[in-house]
XYZ file of C-alpha atoms in Angstrom:
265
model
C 15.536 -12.893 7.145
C 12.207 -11.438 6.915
C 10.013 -13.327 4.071
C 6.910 -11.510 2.137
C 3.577 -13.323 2.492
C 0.785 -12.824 -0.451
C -2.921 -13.952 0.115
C -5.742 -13.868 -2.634
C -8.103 -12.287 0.198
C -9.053 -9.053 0.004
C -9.043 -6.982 3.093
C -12.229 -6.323 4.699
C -13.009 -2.656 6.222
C -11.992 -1.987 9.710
C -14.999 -2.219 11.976
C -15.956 -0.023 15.444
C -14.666 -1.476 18.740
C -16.660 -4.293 20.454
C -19.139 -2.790 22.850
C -17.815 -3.378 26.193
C -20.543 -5.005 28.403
C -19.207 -8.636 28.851
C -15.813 -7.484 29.397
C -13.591 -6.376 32.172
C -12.345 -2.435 31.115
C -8.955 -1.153 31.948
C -8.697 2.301 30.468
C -5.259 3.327 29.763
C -4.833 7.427 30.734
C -8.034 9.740 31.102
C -8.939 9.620 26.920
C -12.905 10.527 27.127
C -13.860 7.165 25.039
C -16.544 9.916 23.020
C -13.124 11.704 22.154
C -11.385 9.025 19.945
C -10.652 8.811 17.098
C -13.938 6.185 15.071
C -11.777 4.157 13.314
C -9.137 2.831 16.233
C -7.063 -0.310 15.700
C -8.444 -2.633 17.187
C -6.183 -5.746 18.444
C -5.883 -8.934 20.526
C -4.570 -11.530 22.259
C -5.680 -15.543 22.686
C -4.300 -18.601 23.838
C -6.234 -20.898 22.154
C -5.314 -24.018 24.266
C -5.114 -26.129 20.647
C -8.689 -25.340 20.434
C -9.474 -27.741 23.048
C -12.227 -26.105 25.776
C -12.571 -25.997 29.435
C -15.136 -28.838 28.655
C -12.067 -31.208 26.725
C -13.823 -30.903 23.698
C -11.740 -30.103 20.616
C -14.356 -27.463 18.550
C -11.682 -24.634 17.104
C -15.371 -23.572 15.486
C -15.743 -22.130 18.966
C -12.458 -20.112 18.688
C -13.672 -18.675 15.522
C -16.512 -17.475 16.924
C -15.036 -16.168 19.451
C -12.960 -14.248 16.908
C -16.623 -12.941 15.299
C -17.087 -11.856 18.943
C -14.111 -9.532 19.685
C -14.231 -7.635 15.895
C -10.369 -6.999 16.080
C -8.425 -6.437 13.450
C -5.225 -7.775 13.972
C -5.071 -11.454 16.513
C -2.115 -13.085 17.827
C -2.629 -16.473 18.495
C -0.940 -18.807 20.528
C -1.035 -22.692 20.954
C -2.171 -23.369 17.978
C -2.249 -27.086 15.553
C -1.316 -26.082 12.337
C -1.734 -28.899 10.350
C 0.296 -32.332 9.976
C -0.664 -36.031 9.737
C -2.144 -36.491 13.315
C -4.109 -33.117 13.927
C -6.450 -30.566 11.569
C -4.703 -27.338 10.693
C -6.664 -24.706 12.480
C -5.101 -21.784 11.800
C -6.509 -22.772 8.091
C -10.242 -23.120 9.509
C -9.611 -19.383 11.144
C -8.393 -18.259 8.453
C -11.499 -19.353 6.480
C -13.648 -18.238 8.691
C -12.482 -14.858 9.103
C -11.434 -13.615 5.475
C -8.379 -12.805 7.292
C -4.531 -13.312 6.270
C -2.614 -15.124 8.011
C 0.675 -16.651 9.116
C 2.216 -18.999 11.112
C 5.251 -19.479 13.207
C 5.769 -23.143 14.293
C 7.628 -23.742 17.219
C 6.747 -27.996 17.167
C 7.120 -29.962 13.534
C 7.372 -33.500 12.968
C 5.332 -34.898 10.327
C 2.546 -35.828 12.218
C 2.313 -32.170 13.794
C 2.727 -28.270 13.598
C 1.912 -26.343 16.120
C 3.063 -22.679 17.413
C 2.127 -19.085 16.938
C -0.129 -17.259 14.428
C -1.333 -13.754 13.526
C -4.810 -12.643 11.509
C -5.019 -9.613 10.427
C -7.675 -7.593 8.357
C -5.132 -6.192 6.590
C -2.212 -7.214 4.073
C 0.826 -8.826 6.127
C 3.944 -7.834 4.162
C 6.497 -9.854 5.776
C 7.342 -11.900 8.479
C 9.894 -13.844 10.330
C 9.978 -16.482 12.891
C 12.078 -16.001 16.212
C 13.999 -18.783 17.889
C 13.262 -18.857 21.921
C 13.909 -22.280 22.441
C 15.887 -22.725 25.814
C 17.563 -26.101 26.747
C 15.730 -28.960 26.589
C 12.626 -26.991 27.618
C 9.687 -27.171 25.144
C 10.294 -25.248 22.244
C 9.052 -21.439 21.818
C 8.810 -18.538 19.493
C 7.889 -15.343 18.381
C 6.091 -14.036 15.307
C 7.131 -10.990 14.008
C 4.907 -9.200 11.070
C 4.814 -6.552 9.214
C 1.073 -4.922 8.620
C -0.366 -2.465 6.269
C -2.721 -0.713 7.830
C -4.197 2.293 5.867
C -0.704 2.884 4.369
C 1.394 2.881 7.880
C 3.291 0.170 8.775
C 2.715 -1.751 12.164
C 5.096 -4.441 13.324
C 3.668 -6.859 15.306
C 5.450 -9.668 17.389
C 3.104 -12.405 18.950
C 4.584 -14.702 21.254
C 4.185 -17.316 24.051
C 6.915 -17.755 26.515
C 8.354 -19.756 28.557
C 6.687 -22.010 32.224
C 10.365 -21.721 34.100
C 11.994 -17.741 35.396
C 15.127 -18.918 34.333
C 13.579 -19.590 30.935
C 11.531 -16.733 30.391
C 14.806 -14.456 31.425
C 16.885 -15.959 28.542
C 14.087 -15.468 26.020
C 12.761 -11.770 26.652
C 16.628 -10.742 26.603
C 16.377 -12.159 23.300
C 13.509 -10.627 22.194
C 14.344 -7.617 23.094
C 18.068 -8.106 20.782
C 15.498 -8.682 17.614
C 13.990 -5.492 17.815
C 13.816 -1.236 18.264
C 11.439 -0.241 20.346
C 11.999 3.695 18.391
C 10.714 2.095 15.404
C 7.148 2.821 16.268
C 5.017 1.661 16.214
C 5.790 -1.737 17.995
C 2.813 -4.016 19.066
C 4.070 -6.926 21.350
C 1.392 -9.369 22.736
C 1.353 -12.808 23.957
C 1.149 -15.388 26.644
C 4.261 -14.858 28.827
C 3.559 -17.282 31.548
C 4.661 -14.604 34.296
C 2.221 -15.603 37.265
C 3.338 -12.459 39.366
C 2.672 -8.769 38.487
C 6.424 -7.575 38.774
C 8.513 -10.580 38.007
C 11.691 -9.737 36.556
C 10.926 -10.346 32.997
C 7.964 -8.079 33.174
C 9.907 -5.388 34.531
C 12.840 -5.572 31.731
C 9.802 -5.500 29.160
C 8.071 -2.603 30.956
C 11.648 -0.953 30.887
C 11.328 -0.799 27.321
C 7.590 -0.415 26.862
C 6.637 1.589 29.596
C 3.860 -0.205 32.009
C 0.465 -0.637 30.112
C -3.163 -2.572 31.781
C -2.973 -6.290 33.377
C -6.197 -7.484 33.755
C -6.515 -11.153 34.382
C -7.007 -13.879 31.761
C -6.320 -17.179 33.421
C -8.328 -19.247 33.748
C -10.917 -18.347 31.388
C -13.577 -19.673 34.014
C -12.757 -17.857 37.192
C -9.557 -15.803 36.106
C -6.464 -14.864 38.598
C -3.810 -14.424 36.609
C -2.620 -11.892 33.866
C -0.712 -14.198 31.714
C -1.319 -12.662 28.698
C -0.273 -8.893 27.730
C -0.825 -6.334 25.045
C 2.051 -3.678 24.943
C 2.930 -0.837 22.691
C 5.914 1.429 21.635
C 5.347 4.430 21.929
C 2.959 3.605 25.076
C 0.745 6.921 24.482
C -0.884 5.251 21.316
C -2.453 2.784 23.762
C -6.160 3.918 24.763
C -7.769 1.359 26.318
C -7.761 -2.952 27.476
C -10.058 -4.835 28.249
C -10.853 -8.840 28.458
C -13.292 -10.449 26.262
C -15.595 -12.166 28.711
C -18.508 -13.924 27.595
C -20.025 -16.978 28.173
C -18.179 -18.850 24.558
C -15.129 -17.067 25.775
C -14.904 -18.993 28.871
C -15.678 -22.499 27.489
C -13.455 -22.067 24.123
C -9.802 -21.845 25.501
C -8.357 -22.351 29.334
C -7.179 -18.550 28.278
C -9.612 -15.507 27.929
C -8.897 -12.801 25.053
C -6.860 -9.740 25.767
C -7.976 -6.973 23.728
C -6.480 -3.438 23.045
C -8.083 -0.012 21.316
C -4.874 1.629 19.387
C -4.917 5.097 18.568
C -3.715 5.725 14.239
């Protein structure tokens, strides 16, 4: 069952998309960028490693200024402490720091720790509901799926973080795809889905759905290889352009770079 969320924040206004020196560009079709529309959604993608850096430092001030950095207005999050006896809840520092809503989906809780997915947004989250991936005795894993007012329209959002085994990550996109309609548009799915190779079968049963949409490489944030994380959208012709946030904070924050996505209204 979904659940409404309420926040005393009051949504900030949408800002223009990050300039695009420090980053790697992927444009998505042949949109001149002078032709879009000014006030894109703006989105992203981050593995935040638990706020824990390249140099073992925990600093999730870092992450939020990495956040100030990319200017998108809706973030799903991944690997991230949210609270509990042992460990700081960042998602509530983020959240601070931002002036954005939020919401969690734990995947780990014991008293001493919470830890899972998230979502900011700019705007008012409506609802939300928390998706079981777990698979064996594998760690446990989620998805966060959220409903978003933007300007009026409604935007569902799923953030998730998959799976380190194929036979894993098989099981939990086929149920993913059960939990939602792709024709209910429009569908942002983004996350860390741990596929190290560009067509691996759980790619291609997601691209079946999605169509295929930019891969540029996110891991590891220092010298990346691999295009763990992904940005996709239903229906795909909304999509305008990717790109990777690559600056010099980026690459210390998180053992993951941010994946970032211009959506047309």
């Amino acid at each position: 069952m979904r659940s409404a969320t309420l926040s005393r924040r009051t949504p900030q206004g949408a800002p223009a998309p990050p300039a695009l020196s420090d980053t790697e560009l992927v444009l998505s079709g042949d949109v001149p960028l002078r032709d879009l529309d000014p006030w894109p959604l703006t989105v992203a993608t981050y593995n935040i490693h638990g706020a824990v850096g390249t140099d073992g430092r925990f600093a999730p001030g870092r992450i939020a200024r990495v956040l100030q950095e990319i200017k998108a207005d809706v973030v799903a999050l991944q690997e991230v402490p949210l609270g509990g006896s042992a460990q700081p809840d960042v998602l509530a520092l983020l959240k601070e720091e931002t002036g954005f809503f939020a919401v969690e989906g734990p995947t780990m809780q014991s008293e001493a720790r919470r830890y899972g997915n998230a979502v900011l947004s700019r705007y008012p989250i409506l609802a939300k509901e928390s998706i079981d991936l777990s698979f064996g005795s594998r760690e446990p894993r989620g998805a966060l799926d959220a409903d978003i007012d933007y300007h009026g329209h409604m935007l569902r959002v799923i953030a998730t973080h998959l799976g380190l085994k194929p036979a894993e990550r098989r099981a939990q996109i086929k149920r993913l795809l059960q939990a939602f309609d792709t024709d209910q548009a429009p569908v942002i799915l983004m996350g860390d889905v741990n596929e190290w190779f560009m067509w691996g079968r759980t790619l291609r049963w997601l691209v079946s759905h999605f169509e295929a949409a930019p891969a540029p490489r996110t891991f590891p944030s220092r010298l990346p290889l691999f295009a763990l994380d992904r940005i996709w959208i239903s229906p795909r012709q909304r999509l305008l352009q990717v790109h990777v946030h690559r600056t010099a904070l980026a690459r210390v924050a998180s053992d993951h770079l941010p994946l970032v996505a211009h959506i047309a209204g």
